[in-house]
PDB file of C-alpha atoms and ligand atoms in Angstrom:
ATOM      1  CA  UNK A  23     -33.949 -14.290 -27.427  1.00 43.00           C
ATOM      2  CA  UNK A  24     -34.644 -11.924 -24.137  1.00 45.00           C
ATOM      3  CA  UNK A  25     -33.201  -8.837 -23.335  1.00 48.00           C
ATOM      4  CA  UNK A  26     -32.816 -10.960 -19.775  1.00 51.00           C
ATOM      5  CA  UNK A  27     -30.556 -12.903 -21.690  1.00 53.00           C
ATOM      6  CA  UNK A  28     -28.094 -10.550 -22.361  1.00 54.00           C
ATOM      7  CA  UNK A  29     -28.304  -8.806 -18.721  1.00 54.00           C
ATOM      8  CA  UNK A  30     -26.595 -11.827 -17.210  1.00 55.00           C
ATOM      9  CA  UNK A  31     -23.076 -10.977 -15.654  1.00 58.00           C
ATOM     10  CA  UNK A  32     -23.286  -7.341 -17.188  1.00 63.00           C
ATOM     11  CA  UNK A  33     -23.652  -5.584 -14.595  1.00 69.00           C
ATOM     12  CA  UNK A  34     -21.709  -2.134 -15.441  1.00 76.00           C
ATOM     13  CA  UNK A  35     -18.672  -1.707 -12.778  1.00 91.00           C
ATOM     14  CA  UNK A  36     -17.512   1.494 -11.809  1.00 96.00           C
ATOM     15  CA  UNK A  37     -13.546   2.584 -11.223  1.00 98.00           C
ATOM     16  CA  UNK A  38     -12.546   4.281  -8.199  1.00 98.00           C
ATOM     17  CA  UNK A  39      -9.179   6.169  -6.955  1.00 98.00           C
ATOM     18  CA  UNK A  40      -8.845   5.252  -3.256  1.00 98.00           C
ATOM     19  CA  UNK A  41      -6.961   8.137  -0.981  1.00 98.00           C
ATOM     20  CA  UNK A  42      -5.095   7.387   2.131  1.00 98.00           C
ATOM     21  CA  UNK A  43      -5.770  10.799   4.399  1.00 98.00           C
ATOM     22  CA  UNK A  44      -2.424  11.768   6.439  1.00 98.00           C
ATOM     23  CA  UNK A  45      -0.092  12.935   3.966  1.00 97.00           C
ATOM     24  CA  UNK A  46      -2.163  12.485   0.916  1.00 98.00           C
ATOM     25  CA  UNK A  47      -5.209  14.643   1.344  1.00 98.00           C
ATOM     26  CA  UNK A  48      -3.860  16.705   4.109  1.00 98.00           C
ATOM     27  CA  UNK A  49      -0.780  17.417   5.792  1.00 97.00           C
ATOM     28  CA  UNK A  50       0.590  14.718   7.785  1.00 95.00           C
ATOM     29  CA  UNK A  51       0.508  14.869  11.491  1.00 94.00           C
ATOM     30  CA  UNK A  52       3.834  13.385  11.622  1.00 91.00           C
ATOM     31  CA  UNK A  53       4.089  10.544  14.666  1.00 90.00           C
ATOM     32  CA  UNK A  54       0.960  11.778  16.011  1.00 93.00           C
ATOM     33  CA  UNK A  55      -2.663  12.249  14.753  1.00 97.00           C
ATOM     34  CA  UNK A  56      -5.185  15.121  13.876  1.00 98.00           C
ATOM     35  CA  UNK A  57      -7.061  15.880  16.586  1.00 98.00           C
ATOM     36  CA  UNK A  58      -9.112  18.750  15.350  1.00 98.00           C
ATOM     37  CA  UNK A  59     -11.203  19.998  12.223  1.00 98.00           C
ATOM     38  CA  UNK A  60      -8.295  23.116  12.667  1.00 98.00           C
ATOM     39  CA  UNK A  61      -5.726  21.245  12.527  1.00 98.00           C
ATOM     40  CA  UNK A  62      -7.261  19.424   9.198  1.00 98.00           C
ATOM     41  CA  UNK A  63      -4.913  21.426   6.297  1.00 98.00           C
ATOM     42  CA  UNK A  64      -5.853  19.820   3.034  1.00 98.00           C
ATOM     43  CA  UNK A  65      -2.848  19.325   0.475  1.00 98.00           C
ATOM     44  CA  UNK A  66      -2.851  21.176  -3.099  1.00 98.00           C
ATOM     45  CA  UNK A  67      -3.834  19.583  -5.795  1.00 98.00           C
ATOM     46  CA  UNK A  68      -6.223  17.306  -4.275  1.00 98.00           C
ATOM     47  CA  UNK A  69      -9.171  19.284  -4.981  1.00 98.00           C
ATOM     48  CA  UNK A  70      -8.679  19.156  -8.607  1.00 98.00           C
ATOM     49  CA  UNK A  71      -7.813  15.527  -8.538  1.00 98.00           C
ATOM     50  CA  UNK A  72     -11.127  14.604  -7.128  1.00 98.00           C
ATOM     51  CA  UNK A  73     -12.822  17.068 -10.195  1.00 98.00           C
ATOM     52  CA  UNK A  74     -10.785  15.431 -12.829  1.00 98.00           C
ATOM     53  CA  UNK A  75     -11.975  11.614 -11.043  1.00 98.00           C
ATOM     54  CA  UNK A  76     -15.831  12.537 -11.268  1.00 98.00           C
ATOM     55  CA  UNK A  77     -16.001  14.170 -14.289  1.00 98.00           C
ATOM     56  CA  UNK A  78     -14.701  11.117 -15.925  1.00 97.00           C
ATOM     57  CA  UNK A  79     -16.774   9.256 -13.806  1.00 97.00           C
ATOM     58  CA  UNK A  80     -14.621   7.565 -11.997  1.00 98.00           C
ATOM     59  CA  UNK A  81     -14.748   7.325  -7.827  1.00 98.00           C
ATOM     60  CA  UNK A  82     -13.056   9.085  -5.018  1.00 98.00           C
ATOM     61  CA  UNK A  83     -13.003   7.273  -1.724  1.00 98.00           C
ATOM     62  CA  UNK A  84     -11.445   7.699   1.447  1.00 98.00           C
ATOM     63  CA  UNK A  85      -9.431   4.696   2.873  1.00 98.00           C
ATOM     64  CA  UNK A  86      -8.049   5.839   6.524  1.00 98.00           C
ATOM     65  CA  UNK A  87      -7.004   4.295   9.633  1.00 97.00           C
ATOM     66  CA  UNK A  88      -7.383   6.712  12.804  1.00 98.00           C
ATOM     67  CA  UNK A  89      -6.715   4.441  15.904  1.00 97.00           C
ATOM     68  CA  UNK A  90      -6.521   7.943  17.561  1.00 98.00           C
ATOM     69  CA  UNK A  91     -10.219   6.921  18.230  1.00 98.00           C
ATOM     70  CA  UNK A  92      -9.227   3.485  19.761  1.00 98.00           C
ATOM     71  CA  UNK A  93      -6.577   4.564  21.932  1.00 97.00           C
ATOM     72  CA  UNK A  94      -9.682   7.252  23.637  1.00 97.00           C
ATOM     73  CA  UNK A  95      -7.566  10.510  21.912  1.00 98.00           C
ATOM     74  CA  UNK A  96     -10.997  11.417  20.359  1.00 98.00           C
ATOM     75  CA  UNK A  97     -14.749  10.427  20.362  1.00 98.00           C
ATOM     76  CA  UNK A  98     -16.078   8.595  17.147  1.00 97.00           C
ATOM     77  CA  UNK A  99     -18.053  11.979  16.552  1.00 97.00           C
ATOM     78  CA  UNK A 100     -14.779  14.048  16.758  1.00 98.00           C
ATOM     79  CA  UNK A 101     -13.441  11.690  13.828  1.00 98.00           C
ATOM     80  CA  UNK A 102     -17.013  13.036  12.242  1.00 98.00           C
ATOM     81  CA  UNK A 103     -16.431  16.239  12.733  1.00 98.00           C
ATOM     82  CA  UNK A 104     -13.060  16.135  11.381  1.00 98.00           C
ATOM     83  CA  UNK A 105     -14.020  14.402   8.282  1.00 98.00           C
ATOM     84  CA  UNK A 106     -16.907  17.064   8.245  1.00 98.00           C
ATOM     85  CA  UNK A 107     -14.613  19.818   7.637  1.00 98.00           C
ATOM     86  CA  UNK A 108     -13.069  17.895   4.796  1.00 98.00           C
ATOM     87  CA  UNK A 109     -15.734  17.725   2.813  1.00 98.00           C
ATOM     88  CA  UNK A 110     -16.487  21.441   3.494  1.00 98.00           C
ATOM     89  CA  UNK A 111     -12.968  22.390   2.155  1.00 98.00           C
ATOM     90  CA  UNK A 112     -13.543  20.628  -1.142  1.00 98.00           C
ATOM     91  CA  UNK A 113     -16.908  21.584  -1.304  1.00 98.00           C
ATOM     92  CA  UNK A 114     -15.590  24.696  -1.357  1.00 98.00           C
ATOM     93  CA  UNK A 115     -13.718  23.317  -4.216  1.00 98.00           C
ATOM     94  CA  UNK A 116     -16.839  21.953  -6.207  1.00 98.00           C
ATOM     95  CA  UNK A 117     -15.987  18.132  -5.043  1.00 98.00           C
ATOM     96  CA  UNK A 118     -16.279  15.477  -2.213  1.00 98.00           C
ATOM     97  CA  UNK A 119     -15.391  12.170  -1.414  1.00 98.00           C
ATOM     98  CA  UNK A 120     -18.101   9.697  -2.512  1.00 98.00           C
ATOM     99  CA  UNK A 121     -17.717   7.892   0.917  1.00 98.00           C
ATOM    100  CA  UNK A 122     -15.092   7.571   3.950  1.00 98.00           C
ATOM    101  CA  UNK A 123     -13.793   4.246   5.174  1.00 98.00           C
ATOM    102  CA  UNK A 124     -11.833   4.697   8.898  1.00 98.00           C
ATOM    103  CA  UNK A 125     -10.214   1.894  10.870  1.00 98.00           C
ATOM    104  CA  UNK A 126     -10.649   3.469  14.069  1.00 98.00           C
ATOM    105  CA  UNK A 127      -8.655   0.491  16.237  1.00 97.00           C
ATOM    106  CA  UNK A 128     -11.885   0.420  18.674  1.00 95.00           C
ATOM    107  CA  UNK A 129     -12.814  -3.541  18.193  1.00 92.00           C
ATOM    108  CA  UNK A 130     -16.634  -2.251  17.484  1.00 95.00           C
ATOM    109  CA  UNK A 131     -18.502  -4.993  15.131  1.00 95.00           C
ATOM    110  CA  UNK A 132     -18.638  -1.905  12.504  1.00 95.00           C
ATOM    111  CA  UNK A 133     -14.821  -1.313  12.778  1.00 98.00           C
ATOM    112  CA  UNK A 134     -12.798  -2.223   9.147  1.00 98.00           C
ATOM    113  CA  UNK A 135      -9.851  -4.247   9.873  1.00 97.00           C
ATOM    114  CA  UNK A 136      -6.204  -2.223   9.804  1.00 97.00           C
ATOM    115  CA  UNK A 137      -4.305  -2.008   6.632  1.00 98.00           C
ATOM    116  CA  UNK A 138      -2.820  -3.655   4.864  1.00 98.00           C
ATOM    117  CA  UNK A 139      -6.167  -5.918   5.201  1.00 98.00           C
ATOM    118  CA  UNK A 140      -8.016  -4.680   2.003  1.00 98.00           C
ATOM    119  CA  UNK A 141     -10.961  -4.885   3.981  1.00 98.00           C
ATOM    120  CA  UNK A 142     -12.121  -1.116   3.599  1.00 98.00           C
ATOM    121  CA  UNK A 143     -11.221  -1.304   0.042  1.00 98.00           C
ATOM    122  CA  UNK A 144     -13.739  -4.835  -0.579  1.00 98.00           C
ATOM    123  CA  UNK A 145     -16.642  -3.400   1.645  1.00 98.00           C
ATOM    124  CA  UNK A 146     -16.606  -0.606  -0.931  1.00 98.00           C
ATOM    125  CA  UNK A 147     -16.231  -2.328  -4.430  1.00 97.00           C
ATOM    126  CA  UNK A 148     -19.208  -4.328  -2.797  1.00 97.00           C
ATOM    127  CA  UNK A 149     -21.176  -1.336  -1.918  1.00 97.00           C
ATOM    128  CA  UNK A 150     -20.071   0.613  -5.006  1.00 97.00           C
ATOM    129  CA  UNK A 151     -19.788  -2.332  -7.557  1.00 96.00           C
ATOM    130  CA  UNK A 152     -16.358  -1.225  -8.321  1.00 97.00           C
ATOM    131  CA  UNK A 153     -13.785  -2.339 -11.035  1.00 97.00           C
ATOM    132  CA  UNK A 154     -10.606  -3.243  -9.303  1.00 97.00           C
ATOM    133  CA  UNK A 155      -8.354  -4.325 -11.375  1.00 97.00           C
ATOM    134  CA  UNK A 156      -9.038  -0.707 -13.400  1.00 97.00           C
ATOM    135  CA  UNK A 157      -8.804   1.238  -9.434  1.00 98.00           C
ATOM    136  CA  UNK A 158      -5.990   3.249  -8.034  1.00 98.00           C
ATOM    137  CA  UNK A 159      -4.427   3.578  -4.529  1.00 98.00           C
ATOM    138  CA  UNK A 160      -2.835   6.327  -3.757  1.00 98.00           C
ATOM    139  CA  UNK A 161      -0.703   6.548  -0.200  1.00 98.00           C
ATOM    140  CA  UNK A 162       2.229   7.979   1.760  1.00 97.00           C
ATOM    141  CA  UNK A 163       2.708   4.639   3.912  1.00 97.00           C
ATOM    142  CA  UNK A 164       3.619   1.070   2.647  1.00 98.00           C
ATOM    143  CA  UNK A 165       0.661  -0.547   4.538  1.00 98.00           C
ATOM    144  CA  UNK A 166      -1.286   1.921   1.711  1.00 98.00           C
ATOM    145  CA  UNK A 167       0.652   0.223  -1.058  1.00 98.00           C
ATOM    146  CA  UNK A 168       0.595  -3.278   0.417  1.00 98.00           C
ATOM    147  CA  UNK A 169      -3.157  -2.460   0.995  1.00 98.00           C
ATOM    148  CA  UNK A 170      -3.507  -1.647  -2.574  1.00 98.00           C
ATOM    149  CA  UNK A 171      -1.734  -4.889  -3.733  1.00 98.00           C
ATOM    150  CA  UNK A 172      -3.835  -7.562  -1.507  1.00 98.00           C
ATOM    151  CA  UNK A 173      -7.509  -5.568  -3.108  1.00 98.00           C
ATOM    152  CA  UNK A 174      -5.067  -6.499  -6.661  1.00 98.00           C
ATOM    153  CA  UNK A 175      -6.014  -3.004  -7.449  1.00 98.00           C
ATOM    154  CA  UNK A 176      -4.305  -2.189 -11.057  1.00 98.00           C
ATOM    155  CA  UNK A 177      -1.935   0.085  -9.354  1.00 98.00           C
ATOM    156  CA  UNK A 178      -0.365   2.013  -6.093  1.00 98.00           C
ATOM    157  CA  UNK A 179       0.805   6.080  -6.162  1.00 98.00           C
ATOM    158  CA  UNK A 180       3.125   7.221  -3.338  1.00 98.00           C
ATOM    159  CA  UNK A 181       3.435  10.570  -2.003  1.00 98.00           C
ATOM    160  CA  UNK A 182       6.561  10.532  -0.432  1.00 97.00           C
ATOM    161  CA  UNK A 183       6.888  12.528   2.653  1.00 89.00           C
ATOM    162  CA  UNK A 184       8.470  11.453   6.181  1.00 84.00           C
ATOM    163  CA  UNK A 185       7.768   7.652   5.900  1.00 88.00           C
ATOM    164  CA  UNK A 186      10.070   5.237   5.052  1.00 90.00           C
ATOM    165  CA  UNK A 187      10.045   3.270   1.635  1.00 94.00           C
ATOM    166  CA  UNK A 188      10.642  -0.337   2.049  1.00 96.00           C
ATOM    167  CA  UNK A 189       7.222  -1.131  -0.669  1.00 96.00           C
ATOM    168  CA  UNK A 190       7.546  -0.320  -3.991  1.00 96.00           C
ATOM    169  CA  UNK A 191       4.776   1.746  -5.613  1.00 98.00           C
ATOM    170  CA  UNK A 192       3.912   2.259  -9.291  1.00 98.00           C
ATOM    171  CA  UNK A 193       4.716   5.614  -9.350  1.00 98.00           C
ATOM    172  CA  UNK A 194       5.739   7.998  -6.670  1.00 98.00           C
ATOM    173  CA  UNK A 195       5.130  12.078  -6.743  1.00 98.00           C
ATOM    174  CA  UNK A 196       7.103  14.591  -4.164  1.00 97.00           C
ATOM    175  CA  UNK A 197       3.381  16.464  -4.186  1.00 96.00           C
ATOM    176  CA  UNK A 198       0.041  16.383  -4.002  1.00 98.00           C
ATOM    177  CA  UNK A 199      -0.240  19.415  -6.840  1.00 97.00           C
ATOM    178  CA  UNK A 200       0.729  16.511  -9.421  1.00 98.00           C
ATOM    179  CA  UNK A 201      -1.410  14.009  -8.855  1.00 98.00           C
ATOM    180  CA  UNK A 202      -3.690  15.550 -11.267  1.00 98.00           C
ATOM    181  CA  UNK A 203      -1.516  14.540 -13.881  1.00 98.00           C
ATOM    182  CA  UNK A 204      -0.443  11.661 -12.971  1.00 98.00           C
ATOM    183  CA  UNK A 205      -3.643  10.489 -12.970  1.00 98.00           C
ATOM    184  CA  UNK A 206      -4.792  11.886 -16.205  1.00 97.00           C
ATOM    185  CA  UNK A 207      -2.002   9.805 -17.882  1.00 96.00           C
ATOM    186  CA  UNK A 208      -2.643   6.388 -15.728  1.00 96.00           C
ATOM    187  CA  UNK A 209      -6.190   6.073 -16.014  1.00 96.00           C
ATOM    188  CA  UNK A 210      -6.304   8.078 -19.368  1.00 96.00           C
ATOM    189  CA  UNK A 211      -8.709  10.167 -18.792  1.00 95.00           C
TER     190      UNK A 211
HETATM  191 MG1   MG B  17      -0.902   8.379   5.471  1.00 96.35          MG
END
């Protein structure tokens, strides 16, 4: 008997956590949108969380829809720039997202579609052969947890904030600082 044999339909999968940005990595914006890398103020806690994800190899990526871009508030590379400095504050925490997903609202070919299409969520377990039914959402909107629900993720985290709940999530947190964990106890790591 090959080793070929065996390979078939083994490919190793990954997990992944996927983050919402507005009120889960940073503070909301409220009605309106960041603008700025200054006005970028990442949330407590989600430093750590990201750690505790890759050292248990599991994957951190960024699910976010900024139609400030396709209503002409900012330029595709402002959105870069932005997302620049996020990385550069949790570098400064020893982490990073593992890639960035933005519905920008534009209508470009290379646009995602707008949550709750799990559209930015399937272009990554393509790209990143990940496990879904073993991935996380976490969110502050219900389009996140409705997102979460069409990828059939294995569950949804809410950070409640200003939004209103009318989607129920698997668990819900009043901060950002206990995410870490939460997630240490849902995905036992
Ligand atoms: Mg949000």
């Amino acid at each position: 008997m090959t080793s070929e044999f065996f390979s078939v339909g083994t490919i190793p999968q990954c997990r992944c956590v996927f983050f919402d940005r507005d009120g889960v990595v940073n503070r909301s914006p409220g009605e309106g949108y960041v603008l700025s890398p200054d006005a970028f103020i990442l949330n407590d806690g989600i430093g750590e969380a990201l750690r505790l994800l890759h050292e248990n190899n599991v994957l951190a990526v960024l699910v976010t829809s900024q139609k400030c871009v396709g209503k002409g508030l900012i330029s595709r590379s402002d959105l870069d720039a932005i997302h620049a400095r996020m990385q550069e504050l949790l570098a400064e925490q020893g982490t990073a997202f593992d890639a960035i997903y933005v519905n920008r609202g534009d209508g470009d070919a290379d646009d995602y579609p707008a949550k709750p299409d799990p559209g930015m969520i399937l272009a990554a377990a393509e790209r990143f052969s990940i496990d879904l039914r073993q991935s996380w959402m976490i969110g502050d909107a219900d389009r996140d947890i409705s997102m979460a629900r069409a990828a059939r993720l294995e569950g949804a985290i809410r950070i409640l904030g200003e939004k209103e709940v009318t989607v129920s999530a698997d668990y819900s947190l009043l901060e950002t600082k206990e995410l870490f964990e939460l997630l240490r106890i849902t995905l036992k790591l």
